[in-house]
Amino acid sequence: MNIHIRKTTSSNIGAVDFSNLTFGENFSDHQFQINYRNGQWESPEIIPYDLTPMYPAMTTLHYGQAVFEGMKAFTYSSGKINIFRLDSHFERFNRSCKRVCIPEIPKNVFEQGLIHLVNLERAWVPQEKYKSLYLRPFVYATDETLGLRASTSYRFHILCSPVGNFYSEGIKPIRLTTMPEYVRAVSGGVGDVKVPGNYAASLQPTTKAQQMGYTQVLWLDAIEKKYVEEVGSMNIFFLIDDTLITPPINGSILPGITRMSVLELARKHKMNVEERPVAIDELIKAHENGKLKEIFGSGTAAVISPVGHIHHQGKEITLPQKEMGPVARWFYDRITGIQHGDHPDDENWCTIL
Ligand code: COI
């Protein structure tokens, strides 16, 4: 694939404090871009990161026909660069596209776009462990219309953003609350694909949760308001006695790539694993009986994030650990070890540049 490259004449890298990276506030010098028109993807290009032209009537702005992914590239101590789980992110991207009538992105466009862009932006991949270059492939409808129909034109971009921890708590346990008066998603809707509206819908309840002193909302199922689903920015795991339990992919939960990595590693290492509905009352009881040992979330941005506290309708689960529990720590170390090349990539998760 021939990618036309137009380089910036003035890099912004000197303006970024790599020792103090927050999440998603800095962007590298270049972006990948390709348009879809008249039934086909046109010529791909890498251009300076800049304003992008759009009409105010661009249909995405009105009806939200768009999809995104969150991926990461890491540096190995050898200087090589690794794009983590490219194939799984590609598959999920196109599954999301299908759900909102966006034409699939060809594999070579997605893959070569990422490889060429990350290669050009090598200097932007943080050197320090636990930091990474967050990659944001996304696609949106560009027809100029207020008509409610699938667009006939689209634009796909990839952006790069050097990042540190997703939560301001770092890797200290975060606090969650349920919000049974709101729901995130229902089976048959779009909760199992990565579309922007899922995140927009979470903002009001999350703001309320934050005003009450919690970091995020722990979403319950939309029908019975009884079963735990996910956290919106991550999937959720519970260690009850010695069994690792996570809610099943049921049509309303996002099938997380890090969730999949945790499950694959857990099964490989013969841990007791269950993917099954987890009632919030079961968790409260397990906590009262001293059986709930650890809670942690998994996500590309969040990696493995310990949860120290869950509030549900006046009841509290508070775990004693002030740090990550040993099981969460094992997954954190193993996954970040593979990402940074300190542990062999036995699973074939890494695309090395
Ligand atoms: C990710 O984990 O990459 C996501 O897309 C979640 C987003 C809230 C940052």
mmCIF file of C-alpha atoms in Angstrom, residues 83-343:
data_model
loop_
_atom_site.group_PDB
_atom_site.id
_atom_site.type_symbol
_atom_site.label_atom_id
_atom_site.label_comp_id
_atom_site.label_asym_id
_atom_site.label_seq_id
_atom_site.Cartn_x
_atom_site.Cartn_y
_atom_site.Cartn_z
ATOM 1 C CA ILE A 83 1.928 -2.379 18.893
ATOM 2 C CA PHE A 84 -0.154 -4.529 21.238
ATOM 3 C CA ARG A 85 -2.912 -6.887 19.989
ATOM 4 C CA LEU A 86 -3.340 -5.193 16.633
ATOM 5 C CA ASP A 87 -5.434 -8.025 15.137
ATOM 6 C CA SER A 88 -7.937 -8.110 18.001
ATOM 7 C CA HIS A 89 -8.421 -4.343 17.862
ATOM 8 C CA PHE A 90 -8.872 -4.535 14.090
ATOM 9 C CA GLU A 91 -11.534 -7.226 14.409
ATOM 10 C CA ARG A 92 -13.413 -5.275 17.066
ATOM 11 C CA PHE A 93 -13.186 -2.085 15.013
ATOM 12 C CA ASN A 94 -14.885 -3.671 12.021
ATOM 13 C CA ARG A 95 -17.491 -5.381 14.217
ATOM 14 C CA SER A 96 -18.339 -1.931 15.603
ATOM 15 C CA CYS A 97 -18.450 -0.472 12.052
ATOM 16 C CA LYS A 98 -20.893 -3.120 10.912
ATOM 17 C CA ARG A 99 -23.294 -2.307 13.773
ATOM 18 C CA VAL A 100 -23.587 1.344 12.713
ATOM 19 C CA CYS A 101 -23.510 0.768 8.922
ATOM 20 C CA ILE A 102 -19.958 2.056 8.359
ATOM 21 C CA PRO A 103 -18.067 0.242 5.581
ATOM 22 C CA GLU A 104 -15.361 -2.072 6.901
ATOM 23 C CA ILE A 105 -11.786 -0.801 6.938
ATOM 24 C CA PRO A 106 -9.526 -3.102 4.894
ATOM 25 C CA LYS A 107 -6.973 -4.936 7.061
ATOM 26 C CA ASN A 108 -3.985 -3.506 5.167
ATOM 27 C CA VAL A 109 -5.236 0.076 5.621
ATOM 28 C CA PHE A 110 -5.665 -0.387 9.381
ATOM 29 C CA GLU A 111 -2.438 -2.337 9.853
ATOM 30 C CA GLN A 112 -0.152 -0.423 7.490
ATOM 31 C CA GLY A 113 -1.613 2.896 8.637
ATOM 32 C CA LEU A 114 -0.679 2.060 12.233
ATOM 33 C CA ILE A 115 2.744 0.654 11.358
ATOM 34 C CA HIS A 116 3.777 3.577 9.141
ATOM 35 C CA LEU A 117 2.439 6.200 11.544
ATOM 36 C CA VAL A 118 4.010 4.676 14.664
ATOM 37 C CA ASN A 119 7.291 4.201 12.806
ATOM 38 C CA LEU A 120 7.299 7.880 11.858
ATOM 39 C CA GLU A 121 6.402 8.857 15.457
ATOM 40 C CA ARG A 122 8.976 6.559 17.166
ATOM 41 C CA ALA A 123 10.339 9.477 19.173
ATOM 42 C CA TRP A 124 6.846 9.972 20.626
ATOM 43 C CA VAL A 125 6.647 6.503 22.188
ATOM 44 C CA PRO A 126 7.574 7.110 25.834
ATOM 45 C CA GLN A 127 10.737 5.284 26.939
ATOM 46 C CA GLU A 128 9.654 4.836 30.539
ATOM 47 C CA LYS A 129 7.916 1.654 31.643
ATOM 48 C CA TYR A 130 4.168 1.957 32.298
ATOM 49 C CA LYS A 131 3.923 4.809 29.809
ATOM 50 C CA SER A 132 2.888 4.294 26.202
ATOM 51 C CA LEU A 133 1.814 5.853 22.942
ATOM 52 C CA TYR A 134 -1.977 5.621 22.960
ATOM 53 C CA LEU A 135 -3.328 5.036 19.443
ATOM 54 C CA ARG A 136 -6.793 6.196 18.501
ATOM 55 C CA PRO A 137 -8.094 4.817 15.193
ATOM 56 C CA PHE A 138 -11.553 6.270 14.492
ATOM 57 C CA VAL A 139 -13.961 6.655 11.611
ATOM 58 C CA TYR A 140 -16.906 8.969 11.112
ATOM 59 C CA ALA A 141 -19.601 9.772 8.578
ATOM 60 C CA THR A 142 -18.890 12.871 6.489
ATOM 61 C CA ASP A 143 -22.010 13.352 4.321
ATOM 62 C CA GLU A 144 -23.397 16.871 4.513
ATOM 63 C CA THR A 145 -26.996 16.046 5.406
ATOM 64 C CA LEU A 146 -29.568 16.256 8.145
ATOM 65 C CA GLY A 147 -31.342 13.277 6.595
ATOM 66 C CA LEU A 148 -31.355 10.282 8.900
ATOM 67 C CA ARG A 149 -29.657 7.613 6.815
ATOM 68 C CA ALA A 150 -26.302 5.892 6.607
ATOM 69 C CA SER A 151 -23.746 8.280 5.151
ATOM 70 C CA THR A 152 -22.152 7.522 1.783
ATOM 71 C CA SER A 153 -18.803 9.104 2.695
ATOM 72 C CA TYR A 154 -16.504 8.551 5.683
ATOM 73 C CA ARG A 155 -13.129 9.605 7.033
ATOM 74 C CA PHE A 156 -10.818 7.305 8.989
ATOM 75 C CA HIS A 157 -7.984 8.731 11.101
ATOM 76 C CA ILE A 158 -5.353 7.432 13.458
ATOM 77 C CA LEU A 159 -4.027 9.758 16.149
ATOM 78 C CA CYS A 160 -1.125 9.172 18.549
ATOM 79 C CA SER A 161 -1.032 10.473 22.113
ATOM 80 C CA PRO A 162 1.786 9.770 24.593
ATOM 81 C CA VAL A 163 0.113 8.792 27.887
ATOM 82 C CA GLY A 164 0.687 7.937 31.518
ATOM 83 C CA ASN A 165 -1.931 6.566 33.912
ATOM 84 C CA PHE A 166 -5.599 6.795 32.953
ATOM 85 C CA TYR A 167 -6.889 7.438 36.479
ATOM 86 C CA SER A 168 -5.537 10.296 38.572
ATOM 87 C CA GLU A 169 -5.236 7.737 41.414
ATOM 88 C CA GLY A 170 -2.438 6.115 39.337
ATOM 89 C CA ILE A 171 -2.516 2.441 40.248
ATOM 90 C CA LYS A 172 -4.008 3.037 43.703
ATOM 91 C CA PRO A 173 -7.471 1.507 44.268
ATOM 92 C CA ILE A 174 -10.349 3.509 42.839
ATOM 93 C CA ARG A 175 -13.863 3.955 44.246
ATOM 94 C CA LEU A 176 -16.995 2.913 42.346
ATOM 95 C CA THR A 177 -20.693 3.387 42.921
ATOM 96 C CA THR A 178 -23.676 1.785 41.234
ATOM 97 C CA MET A 179 -26.282 4.190 39.811
ATOM 98 C CA PRO A 180 -29.413 2.064 39.402
ATOM 99 C CA GLU A 181 -31.407 5.067 38.161
ATOM 100 C CA TYR A 182 -29.275 5.060 34.979
ATOM 101 C CA VAL A 183 -28.338 2.274 32.561
ATOM 102 C CA ARG A 184 -25.358 2.079 30.228
ATOM 103 C CA ALA A 185 -26.637 -0.374 27.639
ATOM 104 C CA VAL A 186 -29.083 -3.125 26.885
ATOM 105 C CA SER A 187 -28.584 -6.286 24.864
ATOM 106 C CA GLY A 188 -29.473 -5.580 21.238
ATOM 107 C CA GLY A 189 -28.310 -1.965 21.580
ATOM 108 C CA VAL A 190 -24.768 -0.716 21.026
ATOM 109 C CA GLY A 191 -23.117 -1.347 24.409
ATOM 110 C CA ASP A 192 -21.026 -4.163 22.959
ATOM 111 C CA VAL A 193 -19.417 -1.996 20.275
ATOM 112 C CA LYS A 194 -17.137 1.006 20.544
ATOM 113 C CA VAL A 195 -19.331 3.907 19.497
ATOM 114 C CA PRO A 196 -19.061 7.421 20.965
ATOM 115 C CA GLY A 197 -22.681 7.580 22.191
ATOM 116 C CA ASN A 198 -21.977 4.968 24.874
ATOM 117 C CA TYR A 199 -19.429 7.330 26.365
ATOM 118 C CA ALA A 200 -21.593 10.456 25.998
ATOM 119 C CA ALA A 201 -24.414 8.687 27.830
ATOM 120 C CA SER A 202 -22.095 7.898 30.734
ATOM 121 C CA LEU A 203 -21.044 11.501 31.342
ATOM 122 C CA GLN A 204 -23.983 12.729 33.431
ATOM 123 C CA PRO A 205 -24.071 9.720 35.798
ATOM 124 C CA THR A 206 -20.260 9.726 36.033
ATOM 125 C CA THR A 207 -20.258 13.431 36.912
ATOM 126 C CA LYS A 208 -22.815 12.748 39.657
ATOM 127 C CA ALA A 209 -20.738 9.822 40.928
ATOM 128 C CA GLN A 210 -17.644 12.030 41.005
ATOM 129 C CA GLN A 211 -19.509 14.743 42.914
ATOM 130 C CA MET A 212 -20.306 12.029 45.483
ATOM 131 C CA GLY A 213 -16.592 11.149 45.785
ATOM 132 C CA TYR A 214 -16.407 8.131 43.458
ATOM 133 C CA THR A 215 -14.123 7.697 40.476
ATOM 134 C CA GLN A 216 -16.544 5.934 38.119
ATOM 135 C CA VAL A 217 -19.931 4.227 37.898
ATOM 136 C CA LEU A 218 -20.209 0.464 38.235
ATOM 137 C CA TRP A 219 -22.950 -0.282 35.718
ATOM 138 C CA LEU A 220 -25.694 -2.777 36.518
ATOM 139 C CA ASP A 221 -27.766 -4.646 33.944
ATOM 140 C CA ALA A 222 -30.557 -2.587 32.411
ATOM 141 C CA ILE A 223 -33.417 -5.059 33.047
ATOM 142 C CA GLU A 224 -33.179 -6.275 36.630
ATOM 143 C CA LYS A 225 -30.644 -3.734 37.925
ATOM 144 C CA LYS A 226 -29.156 -6.671 39.746
ATOM 145 C CA TYR A 227 -26.115 -7.929 37.853
ATOM 146 C CA VAL A 228 -22.797 -6.148 37.512
ATOM 147 C CA GLU A 229 -21.828 -5.318 33.914
ATOM 148 C CA GLU A 230 -18.726 -3.139 33.525
ATOM 149 C CA VAL A 231 -17.276 0.269 34.375
ATOM 150 C CA GLY A 232 -17.568 2.002 30.975
ATOM 151 C CA SER A 233 -13.843 2.667 30.712
ATOM 152 C CA MET A 234 -12.984 -0.916 31.725
ATOM 153 C CA ASN A 235 -14.310 -4.429 32.337
ATOM 154 C CA ILE A 236 -14.435 -5.755 35.878
ATOM 155 C CA PHE A 237 -13.048 -8.833 37.685
ATOM 156 C CA PHE A 238 -13.703 -10.205 41.178
ATOM 157 C CA LEU A 239 -11.601 -12.693 43.115
ATOM 158 C CA ILE A 240 -13.949 -14.643 45.362
ATOM 159 C CA ASP A 241 -11.977 -17.186 47.415
ATOM 160 C CA ASP A 242 -9.569 -18.367 44.729
ATOM 161 C CA THR A 243 -11.911 -18.009 41.736
ATOM 162 C CA LEU A 244 -11.555 -15.181 39.259
ATOM 163 C CA ILE A 245 -15.010 -14.116 38.099
ATOM 164 C CA THR A 246 -16.061 -11.658 35.409
ATOM 165 C CA PRO A 247 -19.478 -10.975 33.857
ATOM 166 C CA PRO A 248 -20.028 -12.769 30.537
ATOM 167 C CA ILE A 249 -20.158 -11.024 27.158
ATOM 168 C CA ASN A 250 -23.929 -10.805 26.967
ATOM 169 C CA GLY A 251 -24.649 -8.201 24.291
ATOM 170 C CA SER A 252 -24.466 -5.134 26.506
ATOM 171 C CA ILE A 253 -20.881 -5.358 27.793
ATOM 172 C CA LEU A 254 -17.915 -4.223 25.671
ATOM 173 C CA PRO A 255 -15.731 -7.265 24.846
ATOM 174 C CA GLY A 256 -12.509 -5.744 26.168
ATOM 175 C CA ILE A 257 -9.201 -6.759 24.605
ATOM 176 C CA THR A 258 -7.462 -6.526 28.005
ATOM 177 C CA ARG A 259 -10.355 -8.557 29.490
ATOM 178 C CA MET A 260 -9.590 -11.204 26.868
ATOM 179 C CA SER A 261 -5.852 -11.060 27.720
ATOM 180 C CA VAL A 262 -6.590 -11.547 31.434
ATOM 181 C CA LEU A 263 -8.859 -14.526 30.723
ATOM 182 C CA GLU A 264 -6.372 -16.112 28.316
ATOM 183 C CA LEU A 265 -3.509 -15.761 30.821
ATOM 184 C CA ALA A 266 -5.664 -16.970 33.719
ATOM 185 C CA ARG A 267 -6.731 -20.104 31.818
ATOM 186 C CA LYS A 268 -3.199 -20.771 30.609
ATOM 187 C CA HIS A 269 -2.000 -20.630 34.218
ATOM 188 C CA LYS A 270 -4.799 -22.955 35.355
ATOM 189 C CA MET A 271 -6.487 -20.411 37.585
ATOM 190 C CA ASN A 272 -10.139 -21.033 38.432
ATOM 191 C CA VAL A 273 -12.011 -18.749 36.069
ATOM 192 C CA GLU A 274 -15.716 -18.147 35.670
ATOM 193 C CA GLU A 275 -17.461 -15.943 33.111
ATOM 194 C CA ARG A 276 -20.924 -15.719 34.596
ATOM 195 C CA PRO A 277 -23.507 -13.212 35.838
ATOM 196 C CA VAL A 278 -22.417 -11.643 39.135
ATOM 197 C CA ALA A 279 -25.190 -10.148 41.247
ATOM 198 C CA ILE A 280 -24.246 -7.083 43.276
ATOM 199 C CA ASP A 281 -25.877 -8.819 46.293
ATOM 200 C CA GLU A 282 -23.545 -11.800 45.814
ATOM 201 C CA LEU A 283 -20.580 -9.434 46.070
ATOM 202 C CA ILE A 284 -21.933 -7.771 49.201
ATOM 203 C CA LYS A 285 -22.487 -11.193 50.806
ATOM 204 C CA ALA A 286 -19.054 -12.498 49.713
ATOM 205 C CA HIS A 287 -17.514 -9.375 51.248
ATOM 206 C CA GLU A 288 -19.428 -9.855 54.531
ATOM 207 C CA ASN A 289 -18.206 -13.466 54.654
ATOM 208 C CA GLY A 290 -14.602 -12.433 54.022
ATOM 209 C CA LYS A 291 -14.539 -14.262 50.662
ATOM 210 C CA LEU A 292 -14.179 -11.248 48.366
ATOM 211 C CA LYS A 293 -10.413 -10.911 48.114
ATOM 212 C CA GLU A 294 -9.819 -8.537 45.207
ATOM 213 C CA ILE A 295 -11.598 -6.388 42.654
ATOM 214 C CA PHE A 296 -9.912 -4.966 39.581
ATOM 215 C CA GLY A 297 -10.773 -3.476 36.225
ATOM 216 C CA SER A 298 -9.141 -4.133 32.856
ATOM 217 C CA GLY A 299 -8.935 -1.881 29.821
ATOM 218 C CA THR A 300 -6.483 -0.605 27.237
ATOM 219 C CA ALA A 301 -6.312 2.826 28.850
ATOM 220 C CA ALA A 302 -6.818 1.554 32.404
ATOM 221 C CA VAL A 303 -4.509 -1.535 31.996
ATOM 222 C CA ILE A 304 -5.227 -3.313 35.322
ATOM 223 C CA SER A 305 -6.714 -0.930 37.877
ATOM 224 C CA PRO A 306 -7.494 -2.058 41.416
ATOM 225 C CA VAL A 307 -10.884 -1.192 42.894
ATOM 226 C CA GLY A 308 -10.897 -0.604 46.637
ATOM 227 C CA HIS A 309 -14.480 0.381 47.248
ATOM 228 C CA ILE A 310 -17.963 -0.223 45.842
ATOM 229 C CA HIS A 311 -21.054 1.617 47.046
ATOM 230 C CA HIS A 312 -24.516 0.225 46.275
ATOM 231 C CA GLN A 313 -27.694 1.756 47.705
ATOM 232 C CA GLY A 314 -26.267 2.600 51.128
ATOM 233 C CA LYS A 315 -24.198 -0.605 51.385
ATOM 234 C CA GLU A 316 -20.423 -0.466 51.201
ATOM 235 C CA ILE A 317 -17.781 -2.921 50.119
ATOM 236 C CA THR A 318 -14.364 -1.740 51.256
ATOM 237 C CA LEU A 319 -11.327 -3.896 50.652
ATOM 238 C CA PRO A 320 -8.413 -3.437 53.050
ATOM 239 C CA GLN A 321 -5.614 -3.207 50.447
ATOM 240 C CA LYS A 322 -4.170 0.233 49.910
ATOM 241 C CA GLU A 323 -2.353 -1.032 46.801
ATOM 242 C CA MET A 324 -3.038 -3.568 44.076
ATOM 243 C CA GLY A 325 -3.868 -7.021 45.420
ATOM 244 C CA PRO A 326 -1.474 -9.883 44.549
ATOM 245 C CA VAL A 327 -3.636 -11.347 41.767
ATOM 246 C CA ALA A 328 -4.243 -7.984 40.084
ATOM 247 C CA ARG A 329 -0.513 -7.284 40.443
ATOM 248 C CA TRP A 330 0.341 -10.585 38.763
ATOM 249 C CA PHE A 331 -1.797 -9.686 35.720
ATOM 250 C CA TYR A 332 -0.493 -6.121 35.691
ATOM 251 C CA ASP A 333 3.138 -7.291 35.765
ATOM 252 C CA ARG A 334 2.610 -10.036 33.198
ATOM 253 C CA ILE A 335 0.664 -7.881 30.728
ATOM 254 C CA THR A 336 2.952 -4.844 31.028
ATOM 255 C CA GLY A 337 5.929 -7.259 30.918
ATOM 256 C CA ILE A 338 4.773 -8.611 27.552
ATOM 257 C CA GLN A 339 3.933 -5.108 26.322
ATOM 258 C CA HIS A 340 7.427 -3.800 27.148
ATOM 259 C CA GLY A 341 9.256 -6.949 25.976
ATOM 260 C CA ASP A 342 10.422 -7.968 29.474
ATOM 261 C CA HIS A 343 8.436 -11.194 29.216
#
